PDB file of C-alpha atoms in Angstrom:
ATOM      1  CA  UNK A   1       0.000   0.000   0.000  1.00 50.00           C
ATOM      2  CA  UNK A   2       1.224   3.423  -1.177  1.00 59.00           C
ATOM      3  CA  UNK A   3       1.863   6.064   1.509  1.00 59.00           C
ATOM      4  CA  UNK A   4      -0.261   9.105  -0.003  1.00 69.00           C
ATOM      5  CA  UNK A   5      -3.048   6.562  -0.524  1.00 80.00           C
ATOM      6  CA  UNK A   6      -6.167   7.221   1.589  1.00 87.00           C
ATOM      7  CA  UNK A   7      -7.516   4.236   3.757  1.00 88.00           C
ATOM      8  CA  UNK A   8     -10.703   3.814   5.871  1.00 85.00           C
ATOM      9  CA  UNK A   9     -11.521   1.403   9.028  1.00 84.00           C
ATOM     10  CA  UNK A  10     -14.902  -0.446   7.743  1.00 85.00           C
ATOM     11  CA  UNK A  11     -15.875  -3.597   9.674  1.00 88.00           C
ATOM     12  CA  UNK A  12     -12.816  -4.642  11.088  1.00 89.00           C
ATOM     13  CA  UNK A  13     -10.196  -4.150   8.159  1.00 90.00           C
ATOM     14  CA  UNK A  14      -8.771  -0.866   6.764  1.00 88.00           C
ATOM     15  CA  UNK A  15     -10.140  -0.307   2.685  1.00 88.00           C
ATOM     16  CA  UNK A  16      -8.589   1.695   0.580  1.00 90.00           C
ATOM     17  CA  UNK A  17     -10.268   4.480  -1.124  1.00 90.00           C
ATOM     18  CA  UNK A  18      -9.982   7.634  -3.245  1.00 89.00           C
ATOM     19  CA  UNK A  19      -9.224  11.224  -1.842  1.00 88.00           C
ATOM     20  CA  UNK A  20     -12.563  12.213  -2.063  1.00 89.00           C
ATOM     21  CA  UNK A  21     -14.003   9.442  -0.745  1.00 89.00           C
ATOM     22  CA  UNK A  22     -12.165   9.906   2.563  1.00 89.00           C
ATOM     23  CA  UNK A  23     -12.967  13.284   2.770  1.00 90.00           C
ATOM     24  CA  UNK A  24     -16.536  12.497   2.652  1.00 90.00           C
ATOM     25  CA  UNK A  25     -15.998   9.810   5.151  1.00 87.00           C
ATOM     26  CA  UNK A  26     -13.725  12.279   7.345  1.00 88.00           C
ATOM     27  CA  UNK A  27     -16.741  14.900   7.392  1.00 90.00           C
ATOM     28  CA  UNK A  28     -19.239  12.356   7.971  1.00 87.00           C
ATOM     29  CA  UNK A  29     -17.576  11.076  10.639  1.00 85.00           C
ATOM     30  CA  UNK A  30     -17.056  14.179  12.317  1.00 85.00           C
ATOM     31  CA  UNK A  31     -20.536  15.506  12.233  1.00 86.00           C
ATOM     32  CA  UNK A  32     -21.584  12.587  13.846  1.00 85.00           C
ATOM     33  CA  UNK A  33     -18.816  12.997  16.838  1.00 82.00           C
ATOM     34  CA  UNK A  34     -20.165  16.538  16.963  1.00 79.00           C
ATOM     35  CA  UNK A  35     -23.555  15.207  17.499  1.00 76.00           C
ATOM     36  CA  UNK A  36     -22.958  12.554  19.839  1.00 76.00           C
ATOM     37  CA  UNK A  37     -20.096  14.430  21.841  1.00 75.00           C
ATOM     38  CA  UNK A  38     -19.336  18.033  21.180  1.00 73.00           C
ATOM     39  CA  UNK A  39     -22.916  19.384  21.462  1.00 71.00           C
ATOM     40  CA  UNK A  40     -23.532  17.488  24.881  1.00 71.00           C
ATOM     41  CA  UNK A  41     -20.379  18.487  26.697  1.00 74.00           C
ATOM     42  CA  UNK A  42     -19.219  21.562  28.368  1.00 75.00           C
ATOM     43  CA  UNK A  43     -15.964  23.059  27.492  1.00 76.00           C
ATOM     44  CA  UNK A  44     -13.425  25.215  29.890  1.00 79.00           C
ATOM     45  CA  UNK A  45     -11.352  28.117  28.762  1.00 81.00           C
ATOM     46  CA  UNK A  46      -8.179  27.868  30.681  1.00 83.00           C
ATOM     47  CA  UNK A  47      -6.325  31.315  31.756  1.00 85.00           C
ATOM     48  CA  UNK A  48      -1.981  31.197  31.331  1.00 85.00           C
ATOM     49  CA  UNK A  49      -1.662  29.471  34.613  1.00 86.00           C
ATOM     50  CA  UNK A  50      -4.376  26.585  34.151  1.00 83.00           C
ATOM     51  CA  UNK A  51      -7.067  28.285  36.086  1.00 86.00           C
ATOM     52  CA  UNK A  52     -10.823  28.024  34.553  1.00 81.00           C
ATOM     53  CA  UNK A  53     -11.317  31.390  32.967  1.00 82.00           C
ATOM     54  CA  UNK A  54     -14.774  30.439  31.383  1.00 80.00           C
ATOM     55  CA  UNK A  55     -17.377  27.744  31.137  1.00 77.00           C
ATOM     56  CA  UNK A  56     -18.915  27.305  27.342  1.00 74.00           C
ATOM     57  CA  UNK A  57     -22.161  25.091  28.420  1.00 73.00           C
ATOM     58  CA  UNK A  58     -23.333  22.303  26.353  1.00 72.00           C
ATOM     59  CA  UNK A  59     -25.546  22.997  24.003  1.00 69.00           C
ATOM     60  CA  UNK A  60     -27.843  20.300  25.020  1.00 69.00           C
ATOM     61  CA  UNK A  61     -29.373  19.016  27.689  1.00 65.00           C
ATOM     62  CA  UNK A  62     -30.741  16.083  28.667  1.00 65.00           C
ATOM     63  CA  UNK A  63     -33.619  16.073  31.547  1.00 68.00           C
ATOM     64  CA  UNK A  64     -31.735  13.872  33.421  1.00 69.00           C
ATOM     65  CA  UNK A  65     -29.519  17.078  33.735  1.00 65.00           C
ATOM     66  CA  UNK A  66     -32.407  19.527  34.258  1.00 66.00           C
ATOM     67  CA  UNK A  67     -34.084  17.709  36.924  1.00 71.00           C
ATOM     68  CA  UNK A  68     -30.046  17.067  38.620  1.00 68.00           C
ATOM     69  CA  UNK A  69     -29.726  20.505  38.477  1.00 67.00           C
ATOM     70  CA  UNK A  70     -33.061  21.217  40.187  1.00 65.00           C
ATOM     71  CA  UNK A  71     -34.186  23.277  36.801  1.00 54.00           C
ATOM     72  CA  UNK A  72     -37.821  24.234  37.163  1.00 57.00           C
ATOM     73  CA  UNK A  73     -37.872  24.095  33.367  1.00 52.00           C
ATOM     74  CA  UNK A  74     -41.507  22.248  33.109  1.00 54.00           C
ATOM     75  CA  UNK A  75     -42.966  23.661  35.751  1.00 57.00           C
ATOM     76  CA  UNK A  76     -46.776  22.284  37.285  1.00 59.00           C
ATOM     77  CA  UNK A  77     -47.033  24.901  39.768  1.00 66.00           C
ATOM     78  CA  UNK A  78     -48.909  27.845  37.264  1.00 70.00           C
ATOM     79  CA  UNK A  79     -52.606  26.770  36.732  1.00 75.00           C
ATOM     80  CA  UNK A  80     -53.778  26.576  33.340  1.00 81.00           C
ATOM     81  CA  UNK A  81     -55.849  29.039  31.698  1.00 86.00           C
ATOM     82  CA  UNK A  82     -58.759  26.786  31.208  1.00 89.00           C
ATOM     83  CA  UNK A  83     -58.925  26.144  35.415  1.00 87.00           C
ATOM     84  CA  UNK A  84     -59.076  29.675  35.383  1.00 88.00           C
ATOM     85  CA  UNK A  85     -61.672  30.390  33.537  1.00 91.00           C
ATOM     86  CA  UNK A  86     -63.750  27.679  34.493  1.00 91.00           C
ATOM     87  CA  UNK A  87     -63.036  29.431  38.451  1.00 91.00           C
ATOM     88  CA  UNK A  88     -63.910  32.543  37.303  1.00 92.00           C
ATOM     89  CA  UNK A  89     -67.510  31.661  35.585  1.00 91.00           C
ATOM     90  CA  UNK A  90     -68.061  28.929  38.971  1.00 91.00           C
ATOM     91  CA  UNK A  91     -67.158  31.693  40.956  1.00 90.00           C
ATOM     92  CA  UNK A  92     -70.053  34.158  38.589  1.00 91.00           C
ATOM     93  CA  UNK A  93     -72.501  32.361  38.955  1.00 91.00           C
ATOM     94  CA  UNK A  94     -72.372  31.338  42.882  1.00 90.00           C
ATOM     95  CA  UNK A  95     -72.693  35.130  43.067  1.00 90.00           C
ATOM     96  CA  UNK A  96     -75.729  35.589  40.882  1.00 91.00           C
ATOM     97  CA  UNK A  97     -77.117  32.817  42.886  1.00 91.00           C
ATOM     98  CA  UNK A  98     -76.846  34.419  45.689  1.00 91.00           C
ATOM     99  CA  UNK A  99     -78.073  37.572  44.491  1.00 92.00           C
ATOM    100  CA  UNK A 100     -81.607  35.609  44.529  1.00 92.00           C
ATOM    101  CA  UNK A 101     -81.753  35.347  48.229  1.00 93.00           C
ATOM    102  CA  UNK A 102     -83.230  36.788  50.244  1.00 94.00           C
ATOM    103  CA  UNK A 103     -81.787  39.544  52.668  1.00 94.00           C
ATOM    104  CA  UNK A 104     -82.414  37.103  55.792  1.00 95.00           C
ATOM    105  CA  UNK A 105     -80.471  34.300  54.109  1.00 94.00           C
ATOM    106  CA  UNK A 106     -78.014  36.034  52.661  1.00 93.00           C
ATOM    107  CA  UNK A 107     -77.208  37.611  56.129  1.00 94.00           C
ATOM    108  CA  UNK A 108     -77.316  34.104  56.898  1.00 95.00           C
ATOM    109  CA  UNK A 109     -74.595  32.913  54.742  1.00 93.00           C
ATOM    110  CA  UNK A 110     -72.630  35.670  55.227  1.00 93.00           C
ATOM    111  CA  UNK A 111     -71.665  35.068  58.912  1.00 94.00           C
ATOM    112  CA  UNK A 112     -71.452  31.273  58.695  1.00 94.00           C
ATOM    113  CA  UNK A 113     -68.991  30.852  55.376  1.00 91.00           C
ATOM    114  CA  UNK A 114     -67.827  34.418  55.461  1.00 90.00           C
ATOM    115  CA  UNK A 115     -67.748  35.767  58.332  1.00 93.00           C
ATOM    116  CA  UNK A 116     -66.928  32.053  59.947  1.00 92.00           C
ATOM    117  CA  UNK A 117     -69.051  32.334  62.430  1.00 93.00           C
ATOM    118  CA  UNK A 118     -70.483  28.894  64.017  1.00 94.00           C
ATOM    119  CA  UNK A 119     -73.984  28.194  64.041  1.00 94.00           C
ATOM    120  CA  UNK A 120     -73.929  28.626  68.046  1.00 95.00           C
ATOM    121  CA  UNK A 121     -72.696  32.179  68.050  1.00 94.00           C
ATOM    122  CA  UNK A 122     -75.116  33.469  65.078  1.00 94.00           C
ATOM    123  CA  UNK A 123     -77.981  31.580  66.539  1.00 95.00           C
ATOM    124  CA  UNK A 124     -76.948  33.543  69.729  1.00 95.00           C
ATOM    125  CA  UNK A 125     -76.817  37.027  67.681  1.00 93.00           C
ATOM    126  CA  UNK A 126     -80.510  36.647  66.929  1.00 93.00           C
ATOM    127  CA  UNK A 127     -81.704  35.219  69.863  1.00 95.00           C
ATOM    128  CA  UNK A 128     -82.660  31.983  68.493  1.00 95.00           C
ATOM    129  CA  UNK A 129     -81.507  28.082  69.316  1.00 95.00           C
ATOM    130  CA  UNK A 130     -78.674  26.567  66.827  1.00 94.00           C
ATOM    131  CA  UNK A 131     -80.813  23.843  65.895  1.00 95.00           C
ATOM    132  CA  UNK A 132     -83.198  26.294  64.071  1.00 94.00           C
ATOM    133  CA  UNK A 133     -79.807  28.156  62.855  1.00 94.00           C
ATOM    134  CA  UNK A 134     -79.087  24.803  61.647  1.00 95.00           C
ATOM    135  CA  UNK A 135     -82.151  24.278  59.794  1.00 96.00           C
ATOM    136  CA  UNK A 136     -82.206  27.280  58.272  1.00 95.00           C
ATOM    137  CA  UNK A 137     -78.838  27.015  57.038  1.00 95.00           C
ATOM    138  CA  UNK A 138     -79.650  23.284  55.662  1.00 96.00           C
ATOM    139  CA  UNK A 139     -82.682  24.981  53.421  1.00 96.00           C
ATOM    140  CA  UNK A 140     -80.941  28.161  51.960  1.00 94.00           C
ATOM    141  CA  UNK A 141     -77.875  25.344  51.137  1.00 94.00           C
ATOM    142  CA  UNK A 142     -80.934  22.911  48.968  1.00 95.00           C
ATOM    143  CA  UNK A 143     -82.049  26.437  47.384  1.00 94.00           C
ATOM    144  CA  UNK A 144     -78.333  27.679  46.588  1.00 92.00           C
ATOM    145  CA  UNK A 145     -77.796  24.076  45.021  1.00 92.00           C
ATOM    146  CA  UNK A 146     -80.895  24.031  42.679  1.00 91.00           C
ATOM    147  CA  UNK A 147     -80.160  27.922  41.988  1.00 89.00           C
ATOM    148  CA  UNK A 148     -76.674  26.954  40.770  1.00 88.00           C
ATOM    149  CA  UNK A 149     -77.920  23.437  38.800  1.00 87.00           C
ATOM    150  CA  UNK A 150     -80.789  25.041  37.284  1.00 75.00           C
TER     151      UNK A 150
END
């Protein structure tokens, strides 16, 4: 074999081959080492006395990576815009429905989910027992939930 003649390692055994054959093979072959190595790995700039002047990150990542490097990249935290809206028009029409009580039950609701008052202490407020702040409470609930399924 000639010295100036080009030769490429396929399956075990060197073949010879043409000059532009082996450059094609040579460029090939290097794109795919940049794709398999030089994208994924981070390179250091070193100073004049060997000191790390400057970290060039990969320029891919993996989210094995991400998740090591406790990257909030995919974050579940935000809520979507759909939950939103659907809150928002929930949120709508519980106030229309209550809108259609009346002052007494409104009051009513007001200082037991509002106001978070127990039954005891708003049945004492109007001078009434809790069981009939109870009962009270259990009907303007049943009208609240046929005002908001109807």
């Amino acid at each position: 074999m000639d010295a100036d003649k080009k030769r490429i390692w396929i399956r075990g055994q060197y073949v010879e081959v043409t000059d532009e054959v082996y450059r094609a093979y040579m460029q090939g072959d290097r794109k795919m080492r940049y794709f398999e190595n030089d994208l994924k790995t981070e390179r250091f700039v070193l100073g004049r006395e060997g000191q790390v002047v400057q970290i060039i990150p990969s320029r891919e990542d993996s989210l094995d990576r991400l998740v090591d490097e406790n990257a909030q990249q995919f974050s579940d935290e935000q809520e979507s815009v759909e939950s939103v809206v659907l809150h928002k028009l929930e949120v709508d029409r519980l106030h229309t429905a209550l809108s259609l009580l009346t002052p007494e039950e409104r009051a009513l609701i007001q200082a037991l989910f509002f106001e978070e008052k127990t039954e005891r202490q708003y049945a004492d407020e109007l001078g009434v027992y809790r069981n009939a702040v109870h009962v009270r409470k259990m009907k303007v609930l049943k009208k609240l939930k046929l005002l908001l399924e109807g």
